[in-house]
XYZ file of N, CA and C in Angstrom:
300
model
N -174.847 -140.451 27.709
C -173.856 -140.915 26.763
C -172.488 -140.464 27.263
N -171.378 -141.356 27.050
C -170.223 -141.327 27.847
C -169.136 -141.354 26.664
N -168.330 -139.834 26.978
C -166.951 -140.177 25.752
C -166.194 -141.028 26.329
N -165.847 -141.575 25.626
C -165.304 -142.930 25.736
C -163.253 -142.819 25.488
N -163.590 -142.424 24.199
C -162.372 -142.345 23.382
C -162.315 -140.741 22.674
N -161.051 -139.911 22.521
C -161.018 -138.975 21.796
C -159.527 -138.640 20.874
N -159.620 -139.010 19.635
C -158.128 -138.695 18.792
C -158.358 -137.838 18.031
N -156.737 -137.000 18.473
C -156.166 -135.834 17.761
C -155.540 -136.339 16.576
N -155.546 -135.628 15.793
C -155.026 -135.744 14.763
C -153.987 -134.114 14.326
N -153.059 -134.310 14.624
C -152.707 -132.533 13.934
C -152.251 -132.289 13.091
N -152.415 -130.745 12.357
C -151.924 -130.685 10.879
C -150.985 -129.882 10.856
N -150.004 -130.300 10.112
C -148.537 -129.289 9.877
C -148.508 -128.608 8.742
N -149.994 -127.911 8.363
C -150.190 -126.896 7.864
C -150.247 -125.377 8.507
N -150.064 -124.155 7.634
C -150.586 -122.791 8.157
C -151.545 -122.808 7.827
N -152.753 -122.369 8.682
C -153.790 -121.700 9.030
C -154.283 -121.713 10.023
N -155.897 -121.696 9.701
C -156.902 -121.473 11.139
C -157.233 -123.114 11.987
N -157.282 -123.842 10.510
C -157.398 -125.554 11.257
C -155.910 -126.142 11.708
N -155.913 -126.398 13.217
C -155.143 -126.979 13.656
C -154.740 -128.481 13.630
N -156.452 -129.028 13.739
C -156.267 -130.647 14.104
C -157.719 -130.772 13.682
N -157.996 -132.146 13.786
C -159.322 -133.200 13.100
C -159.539 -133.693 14.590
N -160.376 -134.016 15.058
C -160.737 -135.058 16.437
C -161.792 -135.891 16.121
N -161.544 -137.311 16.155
C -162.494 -137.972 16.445
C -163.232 -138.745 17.831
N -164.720 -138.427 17.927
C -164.974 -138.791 19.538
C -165.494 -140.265 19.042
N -165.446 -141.111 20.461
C -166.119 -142.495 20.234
C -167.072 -141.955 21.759
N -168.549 -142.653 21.559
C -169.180 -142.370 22.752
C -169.771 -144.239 23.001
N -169.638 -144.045 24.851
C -169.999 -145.712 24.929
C -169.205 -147.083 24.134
N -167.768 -146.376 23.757
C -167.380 -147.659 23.068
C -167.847 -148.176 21.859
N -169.277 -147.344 21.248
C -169.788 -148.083 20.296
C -170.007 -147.132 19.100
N -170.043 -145.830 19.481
C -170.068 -144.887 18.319
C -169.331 -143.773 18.106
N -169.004 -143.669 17.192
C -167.544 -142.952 16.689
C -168.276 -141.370 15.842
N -167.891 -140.136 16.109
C -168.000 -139.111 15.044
C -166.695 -138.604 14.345
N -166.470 -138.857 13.004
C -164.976 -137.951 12.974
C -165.210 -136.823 12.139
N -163.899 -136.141 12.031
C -163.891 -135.078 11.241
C -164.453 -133.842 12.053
N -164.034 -133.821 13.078
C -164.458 -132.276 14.338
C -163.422 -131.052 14.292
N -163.471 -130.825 13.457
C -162.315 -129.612 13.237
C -161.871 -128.525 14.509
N -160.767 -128.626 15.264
C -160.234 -127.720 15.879
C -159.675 -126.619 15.059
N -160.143 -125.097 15.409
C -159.743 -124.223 14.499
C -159.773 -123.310 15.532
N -158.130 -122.263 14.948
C -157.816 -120.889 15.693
C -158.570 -119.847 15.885
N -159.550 -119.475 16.484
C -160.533 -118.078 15.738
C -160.195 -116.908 16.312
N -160.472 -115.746 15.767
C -160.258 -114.363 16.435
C -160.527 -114.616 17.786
N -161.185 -115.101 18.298
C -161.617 -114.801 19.663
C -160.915 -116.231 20.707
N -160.476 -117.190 19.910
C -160.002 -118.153 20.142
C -160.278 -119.539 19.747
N -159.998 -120.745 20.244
C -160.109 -121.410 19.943
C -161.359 -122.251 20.037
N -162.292 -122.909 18.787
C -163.137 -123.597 19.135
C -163.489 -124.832 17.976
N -164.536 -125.970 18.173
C -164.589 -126.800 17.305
C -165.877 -126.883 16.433
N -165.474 -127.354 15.167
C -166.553 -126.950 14.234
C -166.768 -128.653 14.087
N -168.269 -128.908 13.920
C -168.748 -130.294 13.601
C -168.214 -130.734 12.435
N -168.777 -131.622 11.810
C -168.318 -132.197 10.689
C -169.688 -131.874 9.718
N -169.488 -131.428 8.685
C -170.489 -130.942 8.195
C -170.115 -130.893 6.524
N -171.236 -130.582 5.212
C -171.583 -130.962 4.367
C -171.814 -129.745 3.364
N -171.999 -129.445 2.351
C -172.022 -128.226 1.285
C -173.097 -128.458 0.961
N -173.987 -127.437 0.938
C -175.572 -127.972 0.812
C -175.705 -126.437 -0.213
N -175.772 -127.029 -1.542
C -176.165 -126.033 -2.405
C -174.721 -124.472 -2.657
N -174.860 -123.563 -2.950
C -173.736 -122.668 -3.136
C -173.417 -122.030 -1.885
N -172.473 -122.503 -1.012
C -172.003 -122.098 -0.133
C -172.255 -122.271 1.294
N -173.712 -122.652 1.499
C -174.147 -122.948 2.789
C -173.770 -124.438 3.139
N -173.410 -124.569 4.402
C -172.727 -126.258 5.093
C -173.724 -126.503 5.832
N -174.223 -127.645 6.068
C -175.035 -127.609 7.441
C -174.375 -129.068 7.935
N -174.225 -129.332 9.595
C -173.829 -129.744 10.149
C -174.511 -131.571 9.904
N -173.111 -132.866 9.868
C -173.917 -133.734 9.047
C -174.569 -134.673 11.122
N -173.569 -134.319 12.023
C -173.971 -134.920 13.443
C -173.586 -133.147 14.386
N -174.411 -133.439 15.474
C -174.461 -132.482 15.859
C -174.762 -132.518 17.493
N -174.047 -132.503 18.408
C -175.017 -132.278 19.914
C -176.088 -131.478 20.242
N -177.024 -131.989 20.217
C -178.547 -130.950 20.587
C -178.809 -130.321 21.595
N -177.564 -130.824 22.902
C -178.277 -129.977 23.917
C -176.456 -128.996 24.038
N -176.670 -127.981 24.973
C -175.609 -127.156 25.126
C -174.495 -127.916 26.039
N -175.304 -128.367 26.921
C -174.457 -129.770 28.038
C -173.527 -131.035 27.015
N -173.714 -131.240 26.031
C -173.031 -132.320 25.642
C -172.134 -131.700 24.736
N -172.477 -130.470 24.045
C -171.520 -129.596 23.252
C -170.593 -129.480 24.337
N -171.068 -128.811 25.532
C -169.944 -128.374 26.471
C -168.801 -129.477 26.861
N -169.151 -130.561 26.919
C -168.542 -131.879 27.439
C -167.782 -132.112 26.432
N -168.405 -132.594 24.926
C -167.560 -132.632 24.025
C -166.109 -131.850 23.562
N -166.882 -130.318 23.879
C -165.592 -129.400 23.464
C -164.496 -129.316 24.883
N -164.879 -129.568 25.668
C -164.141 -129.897 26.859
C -162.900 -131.264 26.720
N -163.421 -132.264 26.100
C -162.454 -133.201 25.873
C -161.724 -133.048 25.041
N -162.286 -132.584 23.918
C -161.362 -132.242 22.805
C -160.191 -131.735 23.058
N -160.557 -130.453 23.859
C -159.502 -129.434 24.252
C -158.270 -129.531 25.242
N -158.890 -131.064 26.086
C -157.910 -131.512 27.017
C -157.587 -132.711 26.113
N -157.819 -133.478 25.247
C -156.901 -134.080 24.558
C -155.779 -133.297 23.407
N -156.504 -132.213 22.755
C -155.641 -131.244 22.101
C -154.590 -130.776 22.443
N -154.722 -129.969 23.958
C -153.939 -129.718 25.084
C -152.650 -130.583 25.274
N -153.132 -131.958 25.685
C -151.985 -132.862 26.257
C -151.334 -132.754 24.677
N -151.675 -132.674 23.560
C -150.963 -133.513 22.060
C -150.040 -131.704 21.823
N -150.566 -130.968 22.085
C -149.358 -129.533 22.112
C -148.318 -129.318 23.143
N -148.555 -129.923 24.453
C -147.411 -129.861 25.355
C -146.719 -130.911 25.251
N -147.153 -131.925 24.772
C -145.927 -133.075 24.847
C -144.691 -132.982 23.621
N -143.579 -133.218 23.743
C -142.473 -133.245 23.050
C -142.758 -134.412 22.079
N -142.555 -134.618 20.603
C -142.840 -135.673 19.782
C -141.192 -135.988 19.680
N -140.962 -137.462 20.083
C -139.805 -137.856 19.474
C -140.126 -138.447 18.223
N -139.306 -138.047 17.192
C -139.442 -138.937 15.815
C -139.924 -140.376 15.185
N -139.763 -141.307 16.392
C -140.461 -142.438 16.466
C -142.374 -142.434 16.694
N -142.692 -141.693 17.236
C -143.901 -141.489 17.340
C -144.806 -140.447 16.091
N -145.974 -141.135 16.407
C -147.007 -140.771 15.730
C -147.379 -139.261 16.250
N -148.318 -138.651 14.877
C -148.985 -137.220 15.417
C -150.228 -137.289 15.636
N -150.464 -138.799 15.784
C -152.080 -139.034 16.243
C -152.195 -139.792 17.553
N -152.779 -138.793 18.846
C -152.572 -139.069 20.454
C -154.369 -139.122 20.466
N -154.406 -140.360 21.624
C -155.592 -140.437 22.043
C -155.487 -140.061 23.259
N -157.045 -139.486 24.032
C -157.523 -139.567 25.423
C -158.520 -140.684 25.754
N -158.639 -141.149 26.690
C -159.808 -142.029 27.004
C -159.769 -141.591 28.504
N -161.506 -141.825 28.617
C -162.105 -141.798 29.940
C -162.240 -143.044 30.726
């Protein structure tokens, strides 16, 4: 399975969530809602996931193997990347895509 497409979305809020990413894989399937968030140890992405009873979330899509997590969080981070170093002129949007 091939990322295809990946949009940032960023938030001009304070806290730990920075941005939303949505991946498209093969052109044909889309996951959104991938939360980029600041953590003590640094930065990483949380799936999109669901409130299941008092307090526990469990994840609603998920990569099963460690290889496609790795790939995934790899794009993210180089589309995240390019959307923090670039200068926004006022005419533009705060939502930047990558494609492969």
């Amino acid at each position: 399975m091939k990322i295809t497409d990946v949009r940032i979305h960023k938030l001009n809020t304070v806290g730990k969530m920075k941005a939303v990413a949505s991946v498209t894989f093969d052109n044909e399937f889309v996951v959104h809602d991938i939360k980029i968030i600041e953590g003590k140890k640094g930065t990483f992405i949380a799936m999109p996931s669901r409130r299941m009873g008092e307090g526990d979330f469990r994840d609603i899509a998920h990569p099963l193997t460690t290889e496609m997590r790795n790939r995934m969080k790899e794009a993210i981070f180089e589309a995240y990347e390019k959307t923090e170093n670039e200068t926004e002129s006022p005419s533009e949007t705060d939502e930047d895509t990558f494609t492969e």
